[in-house]
mmCIF file of C-alpha atoms in Angstrom:
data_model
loop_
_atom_site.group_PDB
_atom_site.id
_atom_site.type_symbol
_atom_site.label_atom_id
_atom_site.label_comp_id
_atom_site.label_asym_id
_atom_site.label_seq_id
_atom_site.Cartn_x
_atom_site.Cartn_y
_atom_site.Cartn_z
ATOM 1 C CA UNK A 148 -33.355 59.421 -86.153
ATOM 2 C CA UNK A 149 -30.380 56.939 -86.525
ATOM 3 C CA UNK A 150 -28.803 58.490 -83.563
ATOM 4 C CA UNK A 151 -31.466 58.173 -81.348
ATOM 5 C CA UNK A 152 -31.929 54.642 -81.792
ATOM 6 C CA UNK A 153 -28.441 53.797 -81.430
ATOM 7 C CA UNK A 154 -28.748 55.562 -77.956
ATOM 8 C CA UNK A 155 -31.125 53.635 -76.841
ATOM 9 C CA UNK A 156 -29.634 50.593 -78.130
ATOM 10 C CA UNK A 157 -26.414 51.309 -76.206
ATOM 11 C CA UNK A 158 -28.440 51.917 -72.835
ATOM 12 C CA UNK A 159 -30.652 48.772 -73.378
ATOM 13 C CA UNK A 160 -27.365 47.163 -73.813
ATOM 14 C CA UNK A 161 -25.934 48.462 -70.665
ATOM 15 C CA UNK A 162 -28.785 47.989 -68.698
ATOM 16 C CA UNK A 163 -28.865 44.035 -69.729
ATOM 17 C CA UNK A 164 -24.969 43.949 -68.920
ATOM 18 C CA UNK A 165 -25.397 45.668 -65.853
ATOM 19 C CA UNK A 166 -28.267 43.319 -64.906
ATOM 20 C CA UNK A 167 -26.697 40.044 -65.829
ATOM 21 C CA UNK A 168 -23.937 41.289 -63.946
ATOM 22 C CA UNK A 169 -26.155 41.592 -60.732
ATOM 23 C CA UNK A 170 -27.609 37.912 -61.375
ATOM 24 C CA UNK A 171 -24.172 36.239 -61.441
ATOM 25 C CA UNK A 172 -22.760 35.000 -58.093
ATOM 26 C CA UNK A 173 -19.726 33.051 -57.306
ATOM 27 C CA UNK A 174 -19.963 30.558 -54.458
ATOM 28 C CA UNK A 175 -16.507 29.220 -52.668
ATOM 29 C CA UNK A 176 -15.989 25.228 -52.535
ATOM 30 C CA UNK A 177 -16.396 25.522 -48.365
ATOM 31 C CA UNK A 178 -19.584 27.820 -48.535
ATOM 32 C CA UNK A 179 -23.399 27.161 -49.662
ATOM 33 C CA UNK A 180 -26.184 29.675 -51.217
ATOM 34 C CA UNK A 181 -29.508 29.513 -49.647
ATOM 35 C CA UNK A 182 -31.621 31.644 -51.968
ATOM 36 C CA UNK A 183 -34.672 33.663 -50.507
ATOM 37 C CA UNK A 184 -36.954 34.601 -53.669
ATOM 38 C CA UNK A 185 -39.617 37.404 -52.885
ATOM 39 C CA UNK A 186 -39.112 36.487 -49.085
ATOM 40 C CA UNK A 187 -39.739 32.908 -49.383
ATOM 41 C CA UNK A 188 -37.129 30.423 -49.256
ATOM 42 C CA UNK A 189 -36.425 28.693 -52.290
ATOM 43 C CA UNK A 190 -36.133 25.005 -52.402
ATOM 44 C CA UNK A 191 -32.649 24.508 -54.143
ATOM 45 C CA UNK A 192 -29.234 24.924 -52.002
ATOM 46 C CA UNK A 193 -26.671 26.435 -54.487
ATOM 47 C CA UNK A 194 -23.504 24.689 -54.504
ATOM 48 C CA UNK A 195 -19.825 26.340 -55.140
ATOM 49 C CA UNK A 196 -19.195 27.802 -58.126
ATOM 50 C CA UNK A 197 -20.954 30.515 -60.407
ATOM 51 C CA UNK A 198 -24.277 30.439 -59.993
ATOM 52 C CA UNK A 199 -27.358 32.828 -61.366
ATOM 53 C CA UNK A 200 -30.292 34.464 -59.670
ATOM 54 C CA UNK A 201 -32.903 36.755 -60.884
ATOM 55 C CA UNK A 202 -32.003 40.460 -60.111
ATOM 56 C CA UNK A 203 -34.402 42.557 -57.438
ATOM 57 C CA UNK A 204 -36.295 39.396 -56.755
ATOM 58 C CA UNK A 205 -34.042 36.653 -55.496
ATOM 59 C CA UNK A 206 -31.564 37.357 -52.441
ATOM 60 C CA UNK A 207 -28.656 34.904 -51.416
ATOM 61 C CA UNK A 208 -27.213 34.357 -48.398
ATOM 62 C CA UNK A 209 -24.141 32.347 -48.406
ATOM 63 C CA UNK A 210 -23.050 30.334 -45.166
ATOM 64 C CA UNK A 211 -19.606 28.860 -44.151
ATOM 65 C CA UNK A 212 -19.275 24.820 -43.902
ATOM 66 C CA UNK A 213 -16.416 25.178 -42.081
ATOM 67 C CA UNK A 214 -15.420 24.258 -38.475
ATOM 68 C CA UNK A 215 -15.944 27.670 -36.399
ATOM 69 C CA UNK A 216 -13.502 27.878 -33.235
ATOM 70 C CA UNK A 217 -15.274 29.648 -30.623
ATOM 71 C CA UNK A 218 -13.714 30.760 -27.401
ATOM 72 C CA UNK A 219 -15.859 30.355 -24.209
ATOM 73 C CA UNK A 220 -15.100 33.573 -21.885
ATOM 74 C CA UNK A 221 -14.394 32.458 -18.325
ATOM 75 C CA UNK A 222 -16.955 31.697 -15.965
ATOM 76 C CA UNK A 223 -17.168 31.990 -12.418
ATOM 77 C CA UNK A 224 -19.415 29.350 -10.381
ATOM 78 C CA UNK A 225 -19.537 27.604 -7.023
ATOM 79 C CA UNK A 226 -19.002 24.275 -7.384
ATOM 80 C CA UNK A 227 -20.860 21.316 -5.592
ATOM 81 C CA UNK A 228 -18.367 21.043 -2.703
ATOM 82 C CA UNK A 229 -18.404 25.087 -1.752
ATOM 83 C CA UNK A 230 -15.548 26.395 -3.949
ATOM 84 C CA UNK A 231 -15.402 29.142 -5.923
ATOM 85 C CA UNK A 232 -13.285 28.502 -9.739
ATOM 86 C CA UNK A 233 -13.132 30.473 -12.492
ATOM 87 C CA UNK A 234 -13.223 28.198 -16.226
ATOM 88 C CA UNK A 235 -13.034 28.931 -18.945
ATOM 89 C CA UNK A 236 -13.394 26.813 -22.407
ATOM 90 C CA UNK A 237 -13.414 26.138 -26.440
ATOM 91 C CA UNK A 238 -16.051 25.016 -28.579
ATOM 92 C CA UNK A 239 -15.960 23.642 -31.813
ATOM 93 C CA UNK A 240 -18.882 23.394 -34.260
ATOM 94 C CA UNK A 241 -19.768 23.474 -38.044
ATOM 95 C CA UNK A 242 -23.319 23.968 -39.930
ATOM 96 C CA UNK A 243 -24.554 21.198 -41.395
ATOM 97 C CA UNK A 244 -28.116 22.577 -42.294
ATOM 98 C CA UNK A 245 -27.405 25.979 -44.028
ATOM 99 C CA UNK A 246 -31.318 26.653 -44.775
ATOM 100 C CA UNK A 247 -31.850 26.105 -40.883
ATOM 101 C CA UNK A 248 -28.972 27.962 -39.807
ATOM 102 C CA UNK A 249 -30.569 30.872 -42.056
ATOM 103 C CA UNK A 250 -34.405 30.374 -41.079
ATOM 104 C CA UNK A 251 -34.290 28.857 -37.367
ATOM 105 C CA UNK A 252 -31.754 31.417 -35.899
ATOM 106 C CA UNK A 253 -31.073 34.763 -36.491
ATOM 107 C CA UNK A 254 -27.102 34.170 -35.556
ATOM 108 C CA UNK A 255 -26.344 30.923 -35.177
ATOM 109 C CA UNK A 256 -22.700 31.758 -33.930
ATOM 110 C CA UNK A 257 -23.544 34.507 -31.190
ATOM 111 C CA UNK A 258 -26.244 31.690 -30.016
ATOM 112 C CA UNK A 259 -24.040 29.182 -29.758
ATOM 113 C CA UNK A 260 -21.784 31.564 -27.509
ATOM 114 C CA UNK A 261 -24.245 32.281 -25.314
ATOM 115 C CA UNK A 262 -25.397 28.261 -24.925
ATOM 116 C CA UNK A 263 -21.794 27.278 -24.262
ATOM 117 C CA UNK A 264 -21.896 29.945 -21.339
ATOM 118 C CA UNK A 265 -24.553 28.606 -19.473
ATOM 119 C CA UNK A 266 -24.009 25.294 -20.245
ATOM 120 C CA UNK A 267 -20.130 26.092 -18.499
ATOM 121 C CA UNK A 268 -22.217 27.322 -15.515
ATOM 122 C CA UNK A 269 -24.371 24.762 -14.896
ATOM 123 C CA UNK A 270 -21.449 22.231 -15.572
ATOM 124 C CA UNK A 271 -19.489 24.101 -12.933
ATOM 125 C CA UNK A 272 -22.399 23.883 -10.051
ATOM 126 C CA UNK A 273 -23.247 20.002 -10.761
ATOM 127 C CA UNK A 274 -19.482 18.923 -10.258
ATOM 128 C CA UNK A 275 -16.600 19.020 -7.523
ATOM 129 C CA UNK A 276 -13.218 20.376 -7.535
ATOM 130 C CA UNK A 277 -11.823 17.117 -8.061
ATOM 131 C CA UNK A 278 -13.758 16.621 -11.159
ATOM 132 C CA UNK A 279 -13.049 19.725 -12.755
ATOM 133 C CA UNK A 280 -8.798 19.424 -12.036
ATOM 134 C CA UNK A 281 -8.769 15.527 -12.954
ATOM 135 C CA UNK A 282 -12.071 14.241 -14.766
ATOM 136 C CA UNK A 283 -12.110 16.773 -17.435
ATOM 137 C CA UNK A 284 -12.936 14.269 -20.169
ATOM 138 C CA UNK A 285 -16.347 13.427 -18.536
ATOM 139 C CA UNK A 286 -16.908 16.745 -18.072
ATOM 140 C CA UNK A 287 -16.253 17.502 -21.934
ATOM 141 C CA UNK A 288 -18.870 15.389 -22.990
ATOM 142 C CA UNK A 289 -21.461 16.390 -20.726
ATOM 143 C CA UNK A 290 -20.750 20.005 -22.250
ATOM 144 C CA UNK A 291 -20.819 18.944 -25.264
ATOM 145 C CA UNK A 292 -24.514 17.408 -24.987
ATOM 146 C CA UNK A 293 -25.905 20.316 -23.167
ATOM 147 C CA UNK A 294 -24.825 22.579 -26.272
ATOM 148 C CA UNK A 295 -25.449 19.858 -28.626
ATOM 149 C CA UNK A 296 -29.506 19.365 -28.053
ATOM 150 C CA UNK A 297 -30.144 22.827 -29.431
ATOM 151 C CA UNK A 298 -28.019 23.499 -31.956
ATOM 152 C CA UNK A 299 -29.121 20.309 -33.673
ATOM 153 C CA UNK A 300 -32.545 22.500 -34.290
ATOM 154 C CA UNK A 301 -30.194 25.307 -35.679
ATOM 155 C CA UNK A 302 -28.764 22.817 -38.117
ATOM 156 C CA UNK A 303 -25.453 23.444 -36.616
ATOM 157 C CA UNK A 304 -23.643 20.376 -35.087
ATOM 158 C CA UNK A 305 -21.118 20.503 -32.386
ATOM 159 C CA UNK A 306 -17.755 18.463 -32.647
ATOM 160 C CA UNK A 307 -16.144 19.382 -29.780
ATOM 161 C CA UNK A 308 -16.068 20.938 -26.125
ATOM 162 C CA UNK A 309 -12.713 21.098 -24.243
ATOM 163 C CA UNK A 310 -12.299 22.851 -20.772
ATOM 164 C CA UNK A 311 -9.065 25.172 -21.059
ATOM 165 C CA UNK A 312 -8.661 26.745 -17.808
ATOM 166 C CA UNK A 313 -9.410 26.102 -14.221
ATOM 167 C CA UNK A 314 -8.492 29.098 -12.038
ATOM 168 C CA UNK A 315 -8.522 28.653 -8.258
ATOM 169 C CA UNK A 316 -8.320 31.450 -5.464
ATOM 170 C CA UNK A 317 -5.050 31.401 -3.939
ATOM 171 C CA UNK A 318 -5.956 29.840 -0.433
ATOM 172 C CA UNK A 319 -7.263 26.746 -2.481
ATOM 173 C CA UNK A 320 -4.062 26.948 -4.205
ATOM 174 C CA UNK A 321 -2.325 27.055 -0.167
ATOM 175 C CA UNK A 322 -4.714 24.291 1.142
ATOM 176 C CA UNK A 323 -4.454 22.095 -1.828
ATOM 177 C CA UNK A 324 -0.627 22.103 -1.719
ATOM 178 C CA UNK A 325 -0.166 21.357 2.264
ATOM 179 C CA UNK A 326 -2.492 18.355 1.451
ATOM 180 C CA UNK A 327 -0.687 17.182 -1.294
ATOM 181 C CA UNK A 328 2.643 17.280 0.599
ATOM 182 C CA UNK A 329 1.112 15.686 3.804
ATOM 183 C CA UNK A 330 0.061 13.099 1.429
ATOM 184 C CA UNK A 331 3.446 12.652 0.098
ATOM 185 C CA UNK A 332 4.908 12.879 3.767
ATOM 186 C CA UNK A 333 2.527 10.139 4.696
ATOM 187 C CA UNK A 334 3.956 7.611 1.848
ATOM 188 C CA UNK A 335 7.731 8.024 2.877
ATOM 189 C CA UNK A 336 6.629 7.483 6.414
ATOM 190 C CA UNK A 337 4.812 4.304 5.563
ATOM 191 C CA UNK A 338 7.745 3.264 2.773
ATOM 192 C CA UNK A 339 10.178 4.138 6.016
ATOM 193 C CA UNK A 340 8.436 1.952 8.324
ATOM 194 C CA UNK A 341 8.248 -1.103 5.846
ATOM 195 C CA UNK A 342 12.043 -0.818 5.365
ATOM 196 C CA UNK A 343 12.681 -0.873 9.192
ATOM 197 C CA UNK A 344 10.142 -3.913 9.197
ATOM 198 C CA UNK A 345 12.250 -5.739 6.750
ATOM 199 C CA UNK A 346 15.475 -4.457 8.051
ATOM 200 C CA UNK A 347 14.253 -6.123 12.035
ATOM 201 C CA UNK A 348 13.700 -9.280 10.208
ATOM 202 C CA UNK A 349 17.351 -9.457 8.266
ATOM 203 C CA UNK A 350 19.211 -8.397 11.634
ATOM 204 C CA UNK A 351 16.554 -11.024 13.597
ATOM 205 C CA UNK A 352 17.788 -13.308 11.143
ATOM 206 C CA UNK A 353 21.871 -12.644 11.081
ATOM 207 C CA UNK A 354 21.878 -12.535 15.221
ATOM 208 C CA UNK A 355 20.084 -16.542 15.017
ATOM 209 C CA UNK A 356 23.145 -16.908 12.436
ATOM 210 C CA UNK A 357 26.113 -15.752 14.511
ATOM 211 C CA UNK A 358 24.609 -16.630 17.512
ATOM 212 C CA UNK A 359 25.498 -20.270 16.550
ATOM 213 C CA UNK A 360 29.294 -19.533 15.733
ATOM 214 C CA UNK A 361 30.724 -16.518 18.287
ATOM 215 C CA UNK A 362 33.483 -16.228 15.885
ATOM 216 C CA UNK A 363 31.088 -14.536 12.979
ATOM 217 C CA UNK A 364 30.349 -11.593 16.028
ATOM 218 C CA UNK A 365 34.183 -11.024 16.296
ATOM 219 C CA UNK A 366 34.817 -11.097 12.146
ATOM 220 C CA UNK A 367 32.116 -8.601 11.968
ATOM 221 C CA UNK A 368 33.884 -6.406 14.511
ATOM 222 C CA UNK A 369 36.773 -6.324 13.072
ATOM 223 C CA UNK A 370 35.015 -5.325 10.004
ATOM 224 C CA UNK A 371 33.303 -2.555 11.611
ATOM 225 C CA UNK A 372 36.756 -0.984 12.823
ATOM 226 C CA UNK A 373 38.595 -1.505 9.506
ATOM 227 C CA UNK A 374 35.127 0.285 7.790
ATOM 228 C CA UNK A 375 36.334 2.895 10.286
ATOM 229 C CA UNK A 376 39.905 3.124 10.018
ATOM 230 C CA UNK A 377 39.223 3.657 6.504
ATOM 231 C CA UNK A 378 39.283 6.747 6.211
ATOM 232 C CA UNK A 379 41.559 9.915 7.958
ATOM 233 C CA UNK A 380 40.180 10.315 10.694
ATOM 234 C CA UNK A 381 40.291 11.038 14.414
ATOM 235 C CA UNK A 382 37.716 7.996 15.762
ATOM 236 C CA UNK A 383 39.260 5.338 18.290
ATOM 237 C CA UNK A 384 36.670 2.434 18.683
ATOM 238 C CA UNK A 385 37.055 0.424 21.905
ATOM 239 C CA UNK A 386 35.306 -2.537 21.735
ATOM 240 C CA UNK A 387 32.995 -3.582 24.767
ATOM 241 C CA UNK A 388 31.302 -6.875 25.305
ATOM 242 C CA UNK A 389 27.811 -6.592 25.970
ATOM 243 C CA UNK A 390 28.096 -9.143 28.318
ATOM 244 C CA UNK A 391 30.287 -7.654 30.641
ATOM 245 C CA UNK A 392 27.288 -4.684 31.040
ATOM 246 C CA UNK A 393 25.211 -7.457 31.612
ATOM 247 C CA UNK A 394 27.186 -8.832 34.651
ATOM 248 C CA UNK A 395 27.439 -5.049 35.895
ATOM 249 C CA UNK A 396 23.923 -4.923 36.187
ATOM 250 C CA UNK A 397 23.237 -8.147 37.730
ATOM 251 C CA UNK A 398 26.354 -7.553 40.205
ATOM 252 C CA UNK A 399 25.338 -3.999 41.338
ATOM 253 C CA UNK A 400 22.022 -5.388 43.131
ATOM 254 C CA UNK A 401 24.112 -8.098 45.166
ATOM 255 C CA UNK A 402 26.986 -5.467 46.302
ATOM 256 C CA UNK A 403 24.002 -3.119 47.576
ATOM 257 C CA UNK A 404 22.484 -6.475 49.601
ATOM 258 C CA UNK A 405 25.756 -6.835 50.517
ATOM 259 C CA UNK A 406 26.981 -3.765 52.143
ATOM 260 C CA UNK A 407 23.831 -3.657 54.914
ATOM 261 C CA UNK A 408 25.237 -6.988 55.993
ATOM 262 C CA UNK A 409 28.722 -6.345 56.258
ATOM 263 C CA UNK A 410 28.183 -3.565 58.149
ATOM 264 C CA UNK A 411 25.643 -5.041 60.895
ATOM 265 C CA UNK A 412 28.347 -7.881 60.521
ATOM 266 C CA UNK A 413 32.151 -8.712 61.428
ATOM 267 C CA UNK A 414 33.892 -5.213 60.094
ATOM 268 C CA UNK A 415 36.062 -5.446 57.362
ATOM 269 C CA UNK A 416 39.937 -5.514 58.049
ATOM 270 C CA UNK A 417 42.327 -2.276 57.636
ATOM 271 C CA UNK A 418 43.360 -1.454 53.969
ATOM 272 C CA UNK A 419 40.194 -3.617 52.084
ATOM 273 C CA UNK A 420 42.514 -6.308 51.829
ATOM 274 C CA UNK A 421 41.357 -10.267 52.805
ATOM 275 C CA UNK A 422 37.839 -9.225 52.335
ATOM 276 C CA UNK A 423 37.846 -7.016 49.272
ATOM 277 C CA UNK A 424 40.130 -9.858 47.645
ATOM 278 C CA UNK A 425 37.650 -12.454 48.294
ATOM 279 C CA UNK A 426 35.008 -10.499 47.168
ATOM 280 C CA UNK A 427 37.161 -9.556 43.951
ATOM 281 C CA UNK A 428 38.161 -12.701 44.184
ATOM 282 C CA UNK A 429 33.976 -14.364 43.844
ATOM 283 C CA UNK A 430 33.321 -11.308 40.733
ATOM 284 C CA UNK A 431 36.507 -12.673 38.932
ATOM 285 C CA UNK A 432 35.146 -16.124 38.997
ATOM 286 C CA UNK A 433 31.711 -15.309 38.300
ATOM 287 C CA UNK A 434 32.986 -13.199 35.070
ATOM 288 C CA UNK A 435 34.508 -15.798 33.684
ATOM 289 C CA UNK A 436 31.753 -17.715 31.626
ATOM 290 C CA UNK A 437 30.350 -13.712 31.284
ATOM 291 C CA UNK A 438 33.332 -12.002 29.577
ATOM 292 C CA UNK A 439 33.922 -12.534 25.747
ATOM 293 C CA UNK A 440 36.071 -14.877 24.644
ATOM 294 C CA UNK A 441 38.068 -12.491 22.825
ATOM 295 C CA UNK A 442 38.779 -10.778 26.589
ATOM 296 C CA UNK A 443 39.359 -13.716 28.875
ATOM 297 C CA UNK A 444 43.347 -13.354 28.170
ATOM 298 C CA UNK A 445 43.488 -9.782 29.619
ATOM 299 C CA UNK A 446 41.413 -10.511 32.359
ATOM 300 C CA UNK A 447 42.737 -13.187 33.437
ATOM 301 C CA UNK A 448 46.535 -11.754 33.054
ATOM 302 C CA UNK A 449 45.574 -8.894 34.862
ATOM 303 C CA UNK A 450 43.929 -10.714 37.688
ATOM 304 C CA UNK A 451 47.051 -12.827 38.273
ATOM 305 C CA UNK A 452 49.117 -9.732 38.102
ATOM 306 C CA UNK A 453 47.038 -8.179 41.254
ATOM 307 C CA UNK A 454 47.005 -11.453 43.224
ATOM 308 C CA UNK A 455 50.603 -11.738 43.161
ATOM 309 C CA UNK A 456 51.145 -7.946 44.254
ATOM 310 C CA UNK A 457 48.417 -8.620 47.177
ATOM 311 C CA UNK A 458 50.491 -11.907 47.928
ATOM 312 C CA UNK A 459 53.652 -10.168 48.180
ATOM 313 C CA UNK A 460 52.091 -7.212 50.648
ATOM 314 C CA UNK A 461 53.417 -4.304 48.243
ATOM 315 C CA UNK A 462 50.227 -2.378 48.190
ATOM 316 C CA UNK A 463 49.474 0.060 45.403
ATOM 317 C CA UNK A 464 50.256 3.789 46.623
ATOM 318 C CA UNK A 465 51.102 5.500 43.197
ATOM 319 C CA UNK A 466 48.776 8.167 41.475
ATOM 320 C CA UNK A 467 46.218 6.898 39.325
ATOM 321 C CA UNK A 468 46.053 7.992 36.070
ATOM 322 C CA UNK A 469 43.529 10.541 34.914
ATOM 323 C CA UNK A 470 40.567 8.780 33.074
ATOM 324 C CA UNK A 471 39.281 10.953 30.255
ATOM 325 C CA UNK A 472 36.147 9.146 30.672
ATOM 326 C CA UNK A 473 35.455 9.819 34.206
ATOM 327 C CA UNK A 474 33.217 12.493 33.911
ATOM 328 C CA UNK A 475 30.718 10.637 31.965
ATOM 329 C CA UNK A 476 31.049 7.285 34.106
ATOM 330 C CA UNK A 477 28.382 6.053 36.103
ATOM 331 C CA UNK A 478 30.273 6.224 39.583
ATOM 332 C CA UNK A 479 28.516 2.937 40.833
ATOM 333 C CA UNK A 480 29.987 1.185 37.462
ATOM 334 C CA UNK A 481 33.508 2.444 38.307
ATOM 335 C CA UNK A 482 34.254 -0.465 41.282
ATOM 336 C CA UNK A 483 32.494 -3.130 39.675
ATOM 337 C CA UNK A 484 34.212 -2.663 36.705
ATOM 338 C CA UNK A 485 37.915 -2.409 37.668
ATOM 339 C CA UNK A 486 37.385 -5.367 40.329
ATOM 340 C CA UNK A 487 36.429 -7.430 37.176
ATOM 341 C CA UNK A 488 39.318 -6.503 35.426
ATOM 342 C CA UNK A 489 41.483 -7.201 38.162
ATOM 343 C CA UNK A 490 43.187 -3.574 38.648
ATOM 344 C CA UNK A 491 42.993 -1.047 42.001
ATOM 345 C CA UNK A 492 40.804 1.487 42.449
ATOM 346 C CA UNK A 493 40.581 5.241 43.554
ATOM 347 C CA UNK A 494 39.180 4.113 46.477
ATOM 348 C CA UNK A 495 40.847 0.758 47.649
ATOM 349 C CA UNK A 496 44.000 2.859 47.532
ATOM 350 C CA UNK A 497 42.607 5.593 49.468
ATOM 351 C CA UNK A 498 41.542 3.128 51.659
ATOM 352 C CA UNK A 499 44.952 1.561 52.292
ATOM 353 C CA UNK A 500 46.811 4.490 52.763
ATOM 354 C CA UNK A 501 43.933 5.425 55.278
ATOM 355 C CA UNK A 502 44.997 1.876 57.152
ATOM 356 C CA UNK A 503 48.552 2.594 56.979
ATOM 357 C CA UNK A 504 48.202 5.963 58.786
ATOM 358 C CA UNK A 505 45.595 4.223 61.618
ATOM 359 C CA UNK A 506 48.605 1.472 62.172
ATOM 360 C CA UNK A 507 51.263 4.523 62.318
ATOM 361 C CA UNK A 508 48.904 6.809 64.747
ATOM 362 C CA UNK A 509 48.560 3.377 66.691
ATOM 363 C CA UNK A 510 51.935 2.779 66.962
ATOM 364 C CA UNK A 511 53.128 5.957 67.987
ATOM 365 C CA UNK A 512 50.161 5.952 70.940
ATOM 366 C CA UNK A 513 51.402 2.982 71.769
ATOM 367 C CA UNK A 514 55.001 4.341 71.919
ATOM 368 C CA UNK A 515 54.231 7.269 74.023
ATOM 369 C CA UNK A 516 52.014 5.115 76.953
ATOM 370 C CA UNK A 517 55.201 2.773 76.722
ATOM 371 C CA UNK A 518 58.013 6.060 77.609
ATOM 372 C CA UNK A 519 55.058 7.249 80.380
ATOM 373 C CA UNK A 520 54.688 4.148 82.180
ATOM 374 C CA UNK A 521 58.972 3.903 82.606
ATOM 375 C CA UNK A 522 58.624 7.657 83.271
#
């Protein structure tokens, strides 16, 4: 009889341990307990730490107070301008209500996915391209308050949206970089054409300066050449005065008007000489207030030089020297310019030694009519 009741003893005893074992529940500091008794739920949240609840007819559910990352998948939409991107995004949210997050929705989490998706979506249609590359913060909170209205009845609160991802086809990608560089291209033209501006206006500004003193013009020559000089090198700068090229030009148009008359007129003498020296004679004096200052000397040196070689009737019959030049001369420049200088020509020699052989072919005719006639 002992022995039976200290059997039963032992199993009541387990049965109670075993029980009281089933009723004890430990709750973590970031989770709460949201007890259903018989079905119904019971009024009192358990907080963390060990907690009790009757065996068979209480159940506990125990839900995480902790932010939950959740990572959109990528969408693909059309946006409001006609092109098709592919986003994709993060949201971050936390329950707030656990007895709503238990009661309202069957899983909170997997709804809040599925919100975040279509609210991605219809984000994607209602904006542009531009928005969604550089206006991403406006964006975020318009996502945020499309997921937000609903999960506030789910007693889950959402702290933040972000947009990760934009993914563009690649003949956006094309397009969108030959605009950016003709955009780009367009700036340094622009930045190019205000330096030029400002440039015009310093050189406008240093010609008025060293138009006043002619001197300044010459200094900066010689600065020019020295800048030159300064390193090895192979260049030979010749100087030319500008305003010799303008005399050219204005002298070409009276030797043209010129040459009609003198031939309809008296005909110039053998050998270009009286004529051709008075005409040399009128360009030297007109060059003079034309010419440079910094030329005058050599002009007028060489002038002198020719006048006394025409005065003393030795006429210029040696070879000319080859001009490396020649070929890219203007051949109506050539004259012009070595009558201003004061030095013979191609042609005035050509056209004294054509003189000199009339006079001899004259002379001999006249010779041979002289030895007939006595014959």
């Amino acid at each position: 009889m002992s022995e039976t009741v200290t059997t039963v003893i032992v199993v009541v005893a387990l049965l109670a341990a075993m029980g009281l074992l089933s009723a004890v529940r430990i709750i973590k500091q970031y989770e709460r307990g949201v007890v259903l008794r018989l079905g119904r739920l019971h009024k009192d949240i358990r907080g963390p730490g060990l907690t009790l609840i009757v065996p068979v007819v209480d159940r506990m559910r125990k839900v995480s107070m902790q932010i939950i990352t959740m990572p959109v998948p990528a969408q693909e939409g059309i946006t409001r301008d006609n092109v098709t991107v592919r986003v994709d995004a993060v949201v971050y949210f936390k329950v707030v209500k656990p007895a709503d997050a238990v009661i309202r929705v069957e899983d909170y989490q997997f709804a809040v996915s599925q919100m975040a998706q279509t609210s991605l979506r219809s984000i994607i249609g209602k904006s542009d391209l531009d928005d969604l590359l550089s206006n991403r913060e406006k964006l975020n909170q318009g996502l945020e308050l499309m997921i937000d209205s609903p999960a506030v009845d789910w007693g889950v609160q959402i702290d933040r949206v972000e947009i990760k991802d934009v993914s563009l086809p690649d003949t956006m990608k094309r397009s969108m970089a030959r605009q950016a560089e003709a955009h780009r291209e367009r700036r340094a033209r622009i930045i190019n054409a205000d330096a030029e501006l400002q440039a015009s206006k310093r050189l406008a500004e240093a010609a008025q300066q060293m138009s006043g003193q002619p001197s300044a013009l010459q200094l900066r020559l010689l600065q020019t050449i020295t800048a030159v000089a300064a390193e090895k090198n192979s260049t030979l700068v010749l100087p030319f005065p500008v305003e010799l090229l303008r005399f050219l030009e204005r002298a070409q148009p009276e030797s043209d008007q010129a040459a009609p008359s003198a031939a309809a007129g008296t005909p110039a003498p053998a050998g270009g000489g009286p004529a051709r020296s008075a005409t040399a004679g009128g360009a030297r004096s007109r060059t003079d207030g034309d010419v440079a200052p910094t030329f005058r000397s050599a002009a007028r040196a060489a002038r002198s030089a020719a006048e006394d070689e025409e005065e003393a009737g030795a006429p210029f019959s040696g070879a000319l020297p080859p001009d490396p030049a020649a070929p890219l001369r203007d051949p109506a420049m050539v004259l012009p310019e070595l009558q201003v200088t004061g030095l013979p020509t191609a042609e005035s020699a050509r056209e004294r030694a054509r003189g000199g052989r009339s006079e001899e072919t004259a002379h001999s005719g006249h010779r041979h009519r002289h030895h007939g006639n006595r014959a």
